[in-house]
Coordinates of C-alpha atoms in Angstrom, one line a residue:
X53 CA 110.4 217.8 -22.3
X54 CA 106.6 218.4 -23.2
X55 CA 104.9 221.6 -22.6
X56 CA 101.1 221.2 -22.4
X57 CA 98.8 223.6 -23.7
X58 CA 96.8 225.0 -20.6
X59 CA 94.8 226.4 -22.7
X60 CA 94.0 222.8 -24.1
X61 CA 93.5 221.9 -20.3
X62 CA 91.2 224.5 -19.6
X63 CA 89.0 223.9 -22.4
X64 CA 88.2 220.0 -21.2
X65 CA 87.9 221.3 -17.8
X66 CA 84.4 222.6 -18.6
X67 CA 83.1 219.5 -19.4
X68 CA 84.0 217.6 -16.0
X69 CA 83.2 217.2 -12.6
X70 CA 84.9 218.7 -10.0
X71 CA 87.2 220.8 -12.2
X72 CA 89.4 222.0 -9.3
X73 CA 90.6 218.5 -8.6
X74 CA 93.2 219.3 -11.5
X75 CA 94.1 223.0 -11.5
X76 CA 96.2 223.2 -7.9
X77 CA 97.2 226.4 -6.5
X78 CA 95.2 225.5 -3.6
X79 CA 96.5 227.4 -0.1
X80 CA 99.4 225.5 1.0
X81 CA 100.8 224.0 -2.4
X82 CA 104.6 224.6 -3.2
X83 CA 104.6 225.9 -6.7
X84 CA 108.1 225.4 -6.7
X85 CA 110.0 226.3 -9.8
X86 CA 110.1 223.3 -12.3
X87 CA 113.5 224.8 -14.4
X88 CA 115.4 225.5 -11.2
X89 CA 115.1 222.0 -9.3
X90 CA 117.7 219.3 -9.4
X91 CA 115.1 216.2 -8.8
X92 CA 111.5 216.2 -9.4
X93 CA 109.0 214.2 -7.6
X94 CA 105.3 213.4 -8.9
X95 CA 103.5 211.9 -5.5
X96 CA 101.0 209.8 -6.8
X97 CA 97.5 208.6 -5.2
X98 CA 95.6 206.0 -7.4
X99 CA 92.2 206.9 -6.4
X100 CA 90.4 210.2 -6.4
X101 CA 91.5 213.9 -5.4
X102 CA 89.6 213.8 -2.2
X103 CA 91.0 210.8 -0.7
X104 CA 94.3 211.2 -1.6
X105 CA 94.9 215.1 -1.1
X106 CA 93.9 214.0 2.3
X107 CA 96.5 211.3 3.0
X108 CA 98.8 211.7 5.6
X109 CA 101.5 210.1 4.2
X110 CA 101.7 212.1 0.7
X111 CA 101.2 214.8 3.0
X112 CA 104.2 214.3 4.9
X113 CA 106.5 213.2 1.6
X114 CA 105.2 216.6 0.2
X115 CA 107.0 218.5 3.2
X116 CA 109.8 216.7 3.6
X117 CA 110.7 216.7 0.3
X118 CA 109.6 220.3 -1.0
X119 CA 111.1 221.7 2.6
X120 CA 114.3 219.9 2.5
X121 CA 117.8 221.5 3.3
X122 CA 118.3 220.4 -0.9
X123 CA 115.8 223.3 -2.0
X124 CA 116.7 222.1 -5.7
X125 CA 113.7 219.0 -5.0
X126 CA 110.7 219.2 -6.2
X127 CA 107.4 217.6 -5.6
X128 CA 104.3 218.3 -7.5
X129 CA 101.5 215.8 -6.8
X130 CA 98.6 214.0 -9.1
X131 CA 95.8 211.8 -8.4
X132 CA 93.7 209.7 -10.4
X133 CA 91.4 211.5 -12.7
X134 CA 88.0 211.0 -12.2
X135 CA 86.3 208.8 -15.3
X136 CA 85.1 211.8 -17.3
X137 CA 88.2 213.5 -16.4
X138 CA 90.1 210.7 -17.6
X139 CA 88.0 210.1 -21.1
X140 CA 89.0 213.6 -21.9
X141 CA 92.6 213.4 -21.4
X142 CA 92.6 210.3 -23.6
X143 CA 90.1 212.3 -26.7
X144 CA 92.1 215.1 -26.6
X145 CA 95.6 213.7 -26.7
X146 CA 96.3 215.4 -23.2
X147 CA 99.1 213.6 -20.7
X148 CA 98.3 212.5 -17.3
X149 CA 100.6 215.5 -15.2
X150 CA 101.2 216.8 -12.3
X151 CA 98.8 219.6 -10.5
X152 CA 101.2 222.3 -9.9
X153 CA 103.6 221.9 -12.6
X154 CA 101.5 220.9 -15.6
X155 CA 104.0 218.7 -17.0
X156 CA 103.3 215.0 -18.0
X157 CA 104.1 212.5 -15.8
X158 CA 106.5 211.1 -18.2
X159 CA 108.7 214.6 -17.9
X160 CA 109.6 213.5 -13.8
X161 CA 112.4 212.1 -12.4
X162 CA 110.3 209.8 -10.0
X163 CA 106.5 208.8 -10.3
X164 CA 106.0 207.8 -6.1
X165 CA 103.1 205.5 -5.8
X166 CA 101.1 205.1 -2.1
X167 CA 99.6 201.6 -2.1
X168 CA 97.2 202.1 0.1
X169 CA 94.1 199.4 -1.0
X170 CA 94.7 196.1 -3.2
X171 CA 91.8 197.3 -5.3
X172 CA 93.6 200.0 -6.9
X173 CA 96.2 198.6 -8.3
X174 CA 95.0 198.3 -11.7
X175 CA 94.4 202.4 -11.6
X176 CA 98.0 202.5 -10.6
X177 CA 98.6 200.9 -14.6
X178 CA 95.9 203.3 -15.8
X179 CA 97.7 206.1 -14.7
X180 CA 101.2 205.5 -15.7
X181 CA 99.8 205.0 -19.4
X182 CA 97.5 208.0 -19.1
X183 CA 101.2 209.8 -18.3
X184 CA 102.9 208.2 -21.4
X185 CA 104.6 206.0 -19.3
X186 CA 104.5 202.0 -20.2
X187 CA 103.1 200.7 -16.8
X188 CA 105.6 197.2 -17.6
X189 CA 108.3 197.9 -15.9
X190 CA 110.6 195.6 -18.5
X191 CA 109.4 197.9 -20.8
X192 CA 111.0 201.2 -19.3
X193 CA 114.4 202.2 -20.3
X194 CA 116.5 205.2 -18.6
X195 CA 114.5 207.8 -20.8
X196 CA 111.5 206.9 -18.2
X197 CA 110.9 207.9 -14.7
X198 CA 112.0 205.6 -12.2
X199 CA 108.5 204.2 -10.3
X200 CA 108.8 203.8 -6.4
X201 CA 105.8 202.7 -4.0
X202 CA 105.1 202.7 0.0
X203 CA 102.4 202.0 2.0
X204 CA 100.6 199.1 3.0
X205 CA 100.7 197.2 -0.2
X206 CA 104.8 197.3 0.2
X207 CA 104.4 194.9 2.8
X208 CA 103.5 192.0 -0.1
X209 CA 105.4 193.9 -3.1
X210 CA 104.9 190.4 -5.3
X211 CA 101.4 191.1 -7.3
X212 CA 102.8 194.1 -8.2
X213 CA 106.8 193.6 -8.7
X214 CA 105.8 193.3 -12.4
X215 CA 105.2 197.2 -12.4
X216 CA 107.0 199.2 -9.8
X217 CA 110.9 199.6 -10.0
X218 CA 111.5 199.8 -6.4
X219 CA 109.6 199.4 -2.9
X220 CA 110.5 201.3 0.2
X221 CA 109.3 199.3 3.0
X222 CA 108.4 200.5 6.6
X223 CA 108.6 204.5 7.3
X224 CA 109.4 206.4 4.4
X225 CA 110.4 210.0 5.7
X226 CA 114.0 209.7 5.3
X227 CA 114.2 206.9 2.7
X228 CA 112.3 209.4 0.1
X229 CA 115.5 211.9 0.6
X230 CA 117.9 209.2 0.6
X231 CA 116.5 207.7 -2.8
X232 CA 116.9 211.5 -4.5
X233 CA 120.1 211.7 -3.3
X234 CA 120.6 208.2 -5.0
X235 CA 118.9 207.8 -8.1
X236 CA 121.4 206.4 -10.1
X237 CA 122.7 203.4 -7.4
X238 CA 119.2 202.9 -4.8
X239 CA 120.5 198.7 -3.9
X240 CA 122.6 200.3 -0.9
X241 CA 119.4 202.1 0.7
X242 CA 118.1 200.1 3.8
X243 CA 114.7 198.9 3.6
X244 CA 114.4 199.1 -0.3
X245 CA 113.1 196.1 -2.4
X246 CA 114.2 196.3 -5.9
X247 CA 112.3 193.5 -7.7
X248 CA 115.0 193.1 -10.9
X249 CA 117.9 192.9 -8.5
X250 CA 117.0 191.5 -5.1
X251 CA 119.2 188.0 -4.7
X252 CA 118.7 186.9 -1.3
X253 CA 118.7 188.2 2.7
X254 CA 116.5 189.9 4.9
X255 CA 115.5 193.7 3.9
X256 CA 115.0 195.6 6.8
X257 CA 112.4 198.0 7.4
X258 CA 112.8 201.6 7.6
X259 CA 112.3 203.0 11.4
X260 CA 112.1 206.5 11.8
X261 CA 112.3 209.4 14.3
X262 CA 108.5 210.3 14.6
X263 CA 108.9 213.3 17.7
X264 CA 110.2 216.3 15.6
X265 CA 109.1 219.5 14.4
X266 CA 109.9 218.3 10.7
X267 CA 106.1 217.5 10.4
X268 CA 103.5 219.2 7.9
X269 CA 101.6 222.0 9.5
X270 CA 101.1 223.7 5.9
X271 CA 99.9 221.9 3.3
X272 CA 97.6 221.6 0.3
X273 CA 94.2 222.9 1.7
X274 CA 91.5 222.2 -1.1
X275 CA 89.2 224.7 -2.7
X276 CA 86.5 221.7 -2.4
X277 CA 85.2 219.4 0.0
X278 CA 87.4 216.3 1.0
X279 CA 87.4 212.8 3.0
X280 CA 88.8 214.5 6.2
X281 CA 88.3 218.2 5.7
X282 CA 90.8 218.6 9.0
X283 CA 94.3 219.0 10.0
X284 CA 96.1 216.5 11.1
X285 CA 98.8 215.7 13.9
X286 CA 100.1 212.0 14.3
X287 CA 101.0 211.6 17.6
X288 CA 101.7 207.9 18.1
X289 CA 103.2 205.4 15.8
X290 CA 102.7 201.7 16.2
X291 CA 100.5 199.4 18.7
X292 CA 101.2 197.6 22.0
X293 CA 97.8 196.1 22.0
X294 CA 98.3 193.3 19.4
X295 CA 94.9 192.1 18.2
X296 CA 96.1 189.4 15.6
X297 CA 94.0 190.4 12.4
X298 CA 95.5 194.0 12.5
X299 CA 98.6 194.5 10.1
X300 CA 99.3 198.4 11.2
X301 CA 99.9 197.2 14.5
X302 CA 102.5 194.6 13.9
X303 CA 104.7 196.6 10.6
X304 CA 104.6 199.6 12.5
X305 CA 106.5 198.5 15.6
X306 CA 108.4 200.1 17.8
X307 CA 105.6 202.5 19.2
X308 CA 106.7 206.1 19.3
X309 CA 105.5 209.2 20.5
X310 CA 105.6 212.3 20.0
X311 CA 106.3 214.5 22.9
X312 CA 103.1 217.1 24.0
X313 CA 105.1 220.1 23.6
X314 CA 105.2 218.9 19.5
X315 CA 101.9 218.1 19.3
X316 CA 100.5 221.4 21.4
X317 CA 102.8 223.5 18.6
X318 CA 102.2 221.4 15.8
X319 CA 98.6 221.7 16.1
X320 CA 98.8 225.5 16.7
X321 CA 100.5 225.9 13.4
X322 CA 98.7 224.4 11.4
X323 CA 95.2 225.5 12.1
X324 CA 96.7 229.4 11.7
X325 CA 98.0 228.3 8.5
X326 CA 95.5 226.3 7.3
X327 CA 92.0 228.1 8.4
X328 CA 90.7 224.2 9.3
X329 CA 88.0 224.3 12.6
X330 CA 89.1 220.7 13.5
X331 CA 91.9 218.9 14.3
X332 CA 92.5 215.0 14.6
X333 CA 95.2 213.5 16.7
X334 CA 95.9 210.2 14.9
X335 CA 97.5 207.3 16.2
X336 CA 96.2 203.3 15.9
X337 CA 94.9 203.7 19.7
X338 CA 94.7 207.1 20.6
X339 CA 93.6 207.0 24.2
X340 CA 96.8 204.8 24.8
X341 CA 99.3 208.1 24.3
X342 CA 100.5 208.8 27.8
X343 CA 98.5 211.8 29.9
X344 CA 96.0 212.2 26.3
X345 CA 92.9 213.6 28.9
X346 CA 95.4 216.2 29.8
X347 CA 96.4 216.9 26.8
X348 CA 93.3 217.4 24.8
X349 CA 92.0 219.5 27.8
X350 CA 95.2 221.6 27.3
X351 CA 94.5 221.7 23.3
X352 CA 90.7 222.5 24.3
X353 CA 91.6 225.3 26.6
X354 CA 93.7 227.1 23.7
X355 CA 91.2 226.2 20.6
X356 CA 88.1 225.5 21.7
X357 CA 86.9 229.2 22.6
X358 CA 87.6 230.0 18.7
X359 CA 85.8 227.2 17.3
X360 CA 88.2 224.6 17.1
X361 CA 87.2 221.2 17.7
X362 CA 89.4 218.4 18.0
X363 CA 88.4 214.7 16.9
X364 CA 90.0 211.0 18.1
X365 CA 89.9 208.1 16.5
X366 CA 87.6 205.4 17.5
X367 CA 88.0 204.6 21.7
X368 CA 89.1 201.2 23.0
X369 CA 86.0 199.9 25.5
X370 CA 88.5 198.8 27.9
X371 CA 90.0 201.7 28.1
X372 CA 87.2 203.9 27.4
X373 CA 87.0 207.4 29.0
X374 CA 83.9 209.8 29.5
X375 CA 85.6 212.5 30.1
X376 CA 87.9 212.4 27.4
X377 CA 85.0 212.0 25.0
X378 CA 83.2 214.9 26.4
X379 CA 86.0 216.7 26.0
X380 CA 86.7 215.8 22.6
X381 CA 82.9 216.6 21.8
X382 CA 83.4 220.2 23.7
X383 CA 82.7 221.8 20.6
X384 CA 80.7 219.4 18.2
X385 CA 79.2 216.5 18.9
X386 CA 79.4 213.4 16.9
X387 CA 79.0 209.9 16.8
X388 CA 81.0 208.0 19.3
X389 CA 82.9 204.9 17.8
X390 CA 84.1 201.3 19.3
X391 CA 85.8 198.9 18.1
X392 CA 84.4 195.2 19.6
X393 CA 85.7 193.0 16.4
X394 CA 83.6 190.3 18.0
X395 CA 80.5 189.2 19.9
X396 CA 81.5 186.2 22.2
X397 CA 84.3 186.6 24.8
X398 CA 85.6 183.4 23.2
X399 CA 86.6 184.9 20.2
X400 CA 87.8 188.5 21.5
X401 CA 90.2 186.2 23.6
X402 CA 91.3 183.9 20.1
X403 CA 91.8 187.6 18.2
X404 CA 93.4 188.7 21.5
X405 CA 90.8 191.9 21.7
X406 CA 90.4 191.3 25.3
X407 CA 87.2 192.9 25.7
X408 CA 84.7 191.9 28.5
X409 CA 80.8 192.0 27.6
X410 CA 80.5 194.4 30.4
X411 CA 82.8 197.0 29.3
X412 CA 81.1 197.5 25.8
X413 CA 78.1 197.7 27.7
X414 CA 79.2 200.5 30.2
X415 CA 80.7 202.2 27.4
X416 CA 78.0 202.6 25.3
X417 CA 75.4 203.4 28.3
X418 CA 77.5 206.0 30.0
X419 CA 77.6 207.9 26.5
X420 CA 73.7 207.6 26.3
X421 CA 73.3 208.8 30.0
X422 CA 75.8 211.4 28.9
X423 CA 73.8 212.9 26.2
X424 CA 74.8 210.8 23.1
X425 CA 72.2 209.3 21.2
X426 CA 74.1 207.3 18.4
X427 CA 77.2 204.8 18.1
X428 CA 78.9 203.0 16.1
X429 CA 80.2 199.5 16.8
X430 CA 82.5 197.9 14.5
X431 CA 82.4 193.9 13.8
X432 CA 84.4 190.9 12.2
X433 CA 83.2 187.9 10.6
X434 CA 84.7 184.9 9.1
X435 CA 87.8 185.1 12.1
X436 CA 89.6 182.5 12.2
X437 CA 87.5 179.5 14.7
X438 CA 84.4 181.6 14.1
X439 CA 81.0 180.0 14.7
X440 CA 77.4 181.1 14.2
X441 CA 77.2 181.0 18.3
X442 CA 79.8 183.8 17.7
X443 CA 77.2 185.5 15.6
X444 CA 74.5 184.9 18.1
X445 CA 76.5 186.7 20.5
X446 CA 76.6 189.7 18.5
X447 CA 72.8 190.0 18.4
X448 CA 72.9 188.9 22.2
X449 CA 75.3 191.9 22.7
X450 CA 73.3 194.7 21.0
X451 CA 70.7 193.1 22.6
X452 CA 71.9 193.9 26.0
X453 CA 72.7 197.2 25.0
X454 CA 69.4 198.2 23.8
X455 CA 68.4 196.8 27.2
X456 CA 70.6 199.8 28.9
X457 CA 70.2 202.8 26.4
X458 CA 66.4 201.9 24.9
X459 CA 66.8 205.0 22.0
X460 CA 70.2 205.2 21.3
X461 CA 70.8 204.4 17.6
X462 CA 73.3 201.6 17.0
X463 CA 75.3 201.5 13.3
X464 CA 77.2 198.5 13.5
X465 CA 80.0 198.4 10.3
X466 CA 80.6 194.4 10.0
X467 CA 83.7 193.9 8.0
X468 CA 84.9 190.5 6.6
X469 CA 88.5 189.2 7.7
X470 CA 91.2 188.7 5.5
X471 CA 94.4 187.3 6.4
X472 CA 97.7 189.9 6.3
X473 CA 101.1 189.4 6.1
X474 CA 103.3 189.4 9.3
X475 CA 100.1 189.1 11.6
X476 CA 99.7 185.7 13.5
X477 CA 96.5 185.2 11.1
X478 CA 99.1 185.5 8.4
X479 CA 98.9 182.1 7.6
X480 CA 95.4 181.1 8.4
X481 CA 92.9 180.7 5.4
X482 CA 89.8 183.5 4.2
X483 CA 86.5 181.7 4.9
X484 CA 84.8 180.6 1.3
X485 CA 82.7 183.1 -0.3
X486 CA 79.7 180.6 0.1
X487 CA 80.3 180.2 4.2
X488 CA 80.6 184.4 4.3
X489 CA 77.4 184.9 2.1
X490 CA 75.6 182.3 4.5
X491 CA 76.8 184.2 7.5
X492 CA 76.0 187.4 6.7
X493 CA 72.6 186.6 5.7
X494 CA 72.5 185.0 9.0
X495 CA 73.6 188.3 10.6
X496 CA 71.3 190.7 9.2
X497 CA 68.1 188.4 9.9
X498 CA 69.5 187.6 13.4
X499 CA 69.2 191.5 13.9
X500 CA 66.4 192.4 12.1
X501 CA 64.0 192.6 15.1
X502 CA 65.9 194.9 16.6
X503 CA 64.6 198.4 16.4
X504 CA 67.5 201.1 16.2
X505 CA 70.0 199.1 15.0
X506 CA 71.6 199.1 11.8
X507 CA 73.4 196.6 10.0
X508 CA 76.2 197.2 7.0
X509 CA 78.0 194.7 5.6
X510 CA 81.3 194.8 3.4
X511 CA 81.2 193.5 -0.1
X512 CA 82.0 190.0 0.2
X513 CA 83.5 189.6 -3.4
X514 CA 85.5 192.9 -2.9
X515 CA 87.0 191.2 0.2
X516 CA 87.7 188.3 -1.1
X517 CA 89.7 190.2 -4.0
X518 CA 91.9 191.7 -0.8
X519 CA 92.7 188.5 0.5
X520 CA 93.9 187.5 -3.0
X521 CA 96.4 190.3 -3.4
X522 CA 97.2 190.1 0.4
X523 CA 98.8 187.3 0.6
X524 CA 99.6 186.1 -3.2
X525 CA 102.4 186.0 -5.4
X526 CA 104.3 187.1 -8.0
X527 CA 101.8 185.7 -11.0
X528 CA 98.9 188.0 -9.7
X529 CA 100.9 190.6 -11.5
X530 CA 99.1 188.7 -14.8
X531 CA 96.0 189.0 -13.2
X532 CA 96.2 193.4 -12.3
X533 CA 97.3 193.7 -16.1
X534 CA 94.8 191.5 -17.1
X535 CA 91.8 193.6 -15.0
X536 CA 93.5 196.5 -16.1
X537 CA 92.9 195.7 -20.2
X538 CA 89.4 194.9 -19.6
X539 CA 88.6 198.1 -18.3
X540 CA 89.4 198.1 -14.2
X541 CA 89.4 201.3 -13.0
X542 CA 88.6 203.3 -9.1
X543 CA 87.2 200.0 -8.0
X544 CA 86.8 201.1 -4.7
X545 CA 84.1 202.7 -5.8
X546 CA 80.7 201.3 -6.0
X547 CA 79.4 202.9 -9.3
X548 CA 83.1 201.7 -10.9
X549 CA 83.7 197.7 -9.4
X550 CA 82.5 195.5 -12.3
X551 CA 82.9 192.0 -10.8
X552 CA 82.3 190.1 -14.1
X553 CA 85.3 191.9 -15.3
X554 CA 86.8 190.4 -12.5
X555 CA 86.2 187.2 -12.7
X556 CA 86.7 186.7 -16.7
X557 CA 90.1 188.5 -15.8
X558 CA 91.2 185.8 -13.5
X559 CA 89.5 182.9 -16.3
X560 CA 91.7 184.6 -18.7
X561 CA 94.6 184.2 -16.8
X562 CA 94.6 181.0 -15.2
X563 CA 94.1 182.2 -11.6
X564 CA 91.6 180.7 -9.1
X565 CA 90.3 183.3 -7.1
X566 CA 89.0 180.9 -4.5
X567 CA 92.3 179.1 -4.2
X568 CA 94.2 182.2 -3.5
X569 CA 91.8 183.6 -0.8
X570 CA 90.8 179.8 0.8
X571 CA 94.6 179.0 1.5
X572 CA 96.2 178.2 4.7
X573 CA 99.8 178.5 4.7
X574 CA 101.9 175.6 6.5
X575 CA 103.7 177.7 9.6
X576 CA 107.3 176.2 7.7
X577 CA 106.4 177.0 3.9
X578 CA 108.0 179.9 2.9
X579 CA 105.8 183.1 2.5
X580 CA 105.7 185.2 -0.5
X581 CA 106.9 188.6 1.4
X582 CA 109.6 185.8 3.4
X583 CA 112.5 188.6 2.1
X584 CA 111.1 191.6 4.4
X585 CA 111.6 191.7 8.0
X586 CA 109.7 194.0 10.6

């Protein structure tokens, strides 16, 4: 076991940015005692401190484990170090380690990876090398920690089987506690894909029990800003509304709820222990939880006179309510969010977002007559059977609605499709870079001459490298190690993504990042993620 010199640490720490991304002690962090614990966990987010300490599901791993019955687990947690952050680990000779326990990331039993964005898989390799740990995982013998991931990603573990040891697919609550129990012998733990010893058969996805009290309410609270600077209650798992694009909906079956009484304690907990002003109440379609008017009115009744504001994710137009969005902006206002996906009815129907023309209309002028004077609509290009007359009907759209709310400021967020596994658009092909570029071009003149309306579109190259890792196979692990030597690091980050690097990354290695992204699976070939079942 290494001891690092936190003097050592400290020294490099005034040379950085951000410094207090790698100190912990933050209100709400475990400190438990490294000597005295049986099994010790490193949660690992490969992208920066402020996304990751505000991640719901290393938040939830972090309680369960550090507050289980077995008080001999440990979990300490460690995020990817910014670029300065990193060159200094590497000048100085410093390990990669954990935040609370200052120990390499070699010294752990377990290095727990959330796979949360394709892009950062190649910072997933930085980090395992920056901890002394070879990121091959034919090159890690018993002296190593074993590697585990969940999240997202797990639901197409082939680009990365090359790396990670073990997979736990679907809800990973109890399967955490179930692999520290079973370190030694994981191949009898349901809804774990072990890459070096799977054979043949259906894995079955992990399901759990979402409406308890076993549920973070205190938690790492950082001394500097984050992405969601909020506490957070989930109170819905899973989807009944099916839009055919959208993975979460269709991995995260069946829905569950938790019950109000939960949610009204949960949330009272954790804003005394936290000091946060705002709450969220997460769930994939928020104003689908059973009696959620009354509920936030009850929540607003008890937290709103102190401050407390609570905040929903974005409303469905079919379903939208004014009342609850007054109520949710009781406290602060901010912008009001809805999801349309697509401008003609045609295509809503083909995506199965069965939005009428009129009801994104309503929505969007009762909030204006209500007081609001900005929204934000989310699109979808390149779906699949989309034709420019489907881009006309998004200008035709916001037309309309400038028609009925004159001032209100429109931010439309226009992402690109790309295809997931076990959707219905699973097997259906990502349109080619060339068609996308024409569209979006197409889009953003199409709209130009409208005044109060803002167009962003997502990186069409960036997507594209999704769709690759989405849906490919196992020789994409050649191409992450391959990105990975030539420098990839925090791609998801403007200032980091190189896409040369990219591209001579994929020359070197044989792959065809068009091919990849431009196919369109046969609905009898057999899929790469064929051995997982939701």
């Amino acid at each position: 076991m290494q001891n690092l010199s936190l003097e050592k640490i400290e020294k490099i720490l005034y040379k950085v940015n951000k410094p207090s991304r790698y100190i912990g002690n933050e209100p709400g962090s475990a400190n438990k005692n490294w000597d005295s614990a049986r099994v010790r966990v490193a949660l690992a987010f490969p992208d920066l401190y402020e996304i990751g300490i505000s991640n719901m599901g290393l938040r939830i791993l972090y309680d369960r484990i550090n507050n289980h019955a077995d008080r001999n687990f440990l979990a300490d947690r460690v995020y990817a170090p910014g670029a300065d952050f990193k060159e200094q680990l590497i000048n100085n000779k410093i390990p990669l380690y954990g935040v609370e326990s200052f120990r390499p990331l070699r010294d752990f039993d377990v290095i727990a990876f959330s796979l949360q964005y394709e892009l950062s898989y190649p910072t997933l390799l930085s980090m395992l090398e920056l901890g002394g740990i070879p990121h091959k995982r034919g090159k890690r013998g018993q002296n190593f920690p074993l590697v585990i991931a969940g999240g997202p990603g797990a639901y197409n573990p082939l680009p990365m089987e090359d790396f990670v040891d073990a997979f736990i697919f679907g809800d990973g609550e109890s399967a955490i506690i179930e692999i520290l129990d079973n370190l030694d012998d994981l191949s009898g733990i349901e809804g774990i894909y072990m890459p070096g010893h799977y054979k043949s058969g259906k894995i079955k996805k992990r399901i759990d029990n979402i409406n308890n009290r076993s549920y973070p309410v205190n938690f790492p609270v950082p001394f500097s800003s984050s992405v969601h600077d909020r506490a957070v209650i989930e109170i819905r798992r899973g989807c009944t509304r099916m839009c055919r694009f959208c993975q979460p909906c269709f991995v995260n079956f069946p829905v569950r709820e938790r019950s109000r009484e939960n949610i009204i304690r949960l949330v009272e907990e954790a804003l005394e222990n936290t000091g946060y002003e705002e709450y969220s109440l997460l769930s994939l379609s928020s104003n689908d939880y059973k009696g959620i008017e009354s509920l936030v009115a009850q929540l607003n009744d008890r937290h709103a006179p102190g401050g407390a504001s609570v905040s929903l994710p974005s409303q469905r137009a079919d379903n939208f309510s004014l009342e609850l969005a007054e109520m949710v902006q009781a406290v602060r206002k901010s912008t009001i969010t809805l999801a349309v996906e697509a401008g003609s009815r045609r295509l809503r129907n083909v995506v199965n977002k069965n939005l009428t023309e009129e009801q994104v209309i309503n929505a969007v002028t009762a909030v204006y007559k209500a007081g609001w004077r900005s929204v934000k609509l989310y699109f979808m290009i390149g779906l699949p059977t989309e034709t420019f007359e489907d881009l006309d009907a998004i200008y035709e759209l916001l037309k309309k609605i400038k028609a009925g709310a004159g001032n209100i400021k429109i931010t439309c967020s226009v992402s690109i499709f790309v295809p997931k596994p076990f959707t219905p658009f699973q097997w259906c092909a990502q349109e080619k870079p060339d068609v996308i570029y024409e569209k979006t071009r197409y889009l953003k003149q199409k709209t130009k001459s409208l005044k109060g309306v803002k167009v962003n579109v997502h990186d069409v190259f960036l997507c594209q490298l999704e769709a690759v890792f989405s849906r490919g196979d196992g020789k994409l692990s050649a191409l992450i190690e391959a990105a990975h030597k030539k420098g990839s690091y925090l791609d998801a980050w403007k200032e980091h993504f190189n896409k040369q690097l990219w591209i001579e990354a994929a020359e070197s290695c044989g792959v065809d990042l068009e091919e990849y992204s431009t196919r369109a699976f046969g609905l009898d070939e057999e899929l790469p993620w064929d051995m997982l079942d939701v």
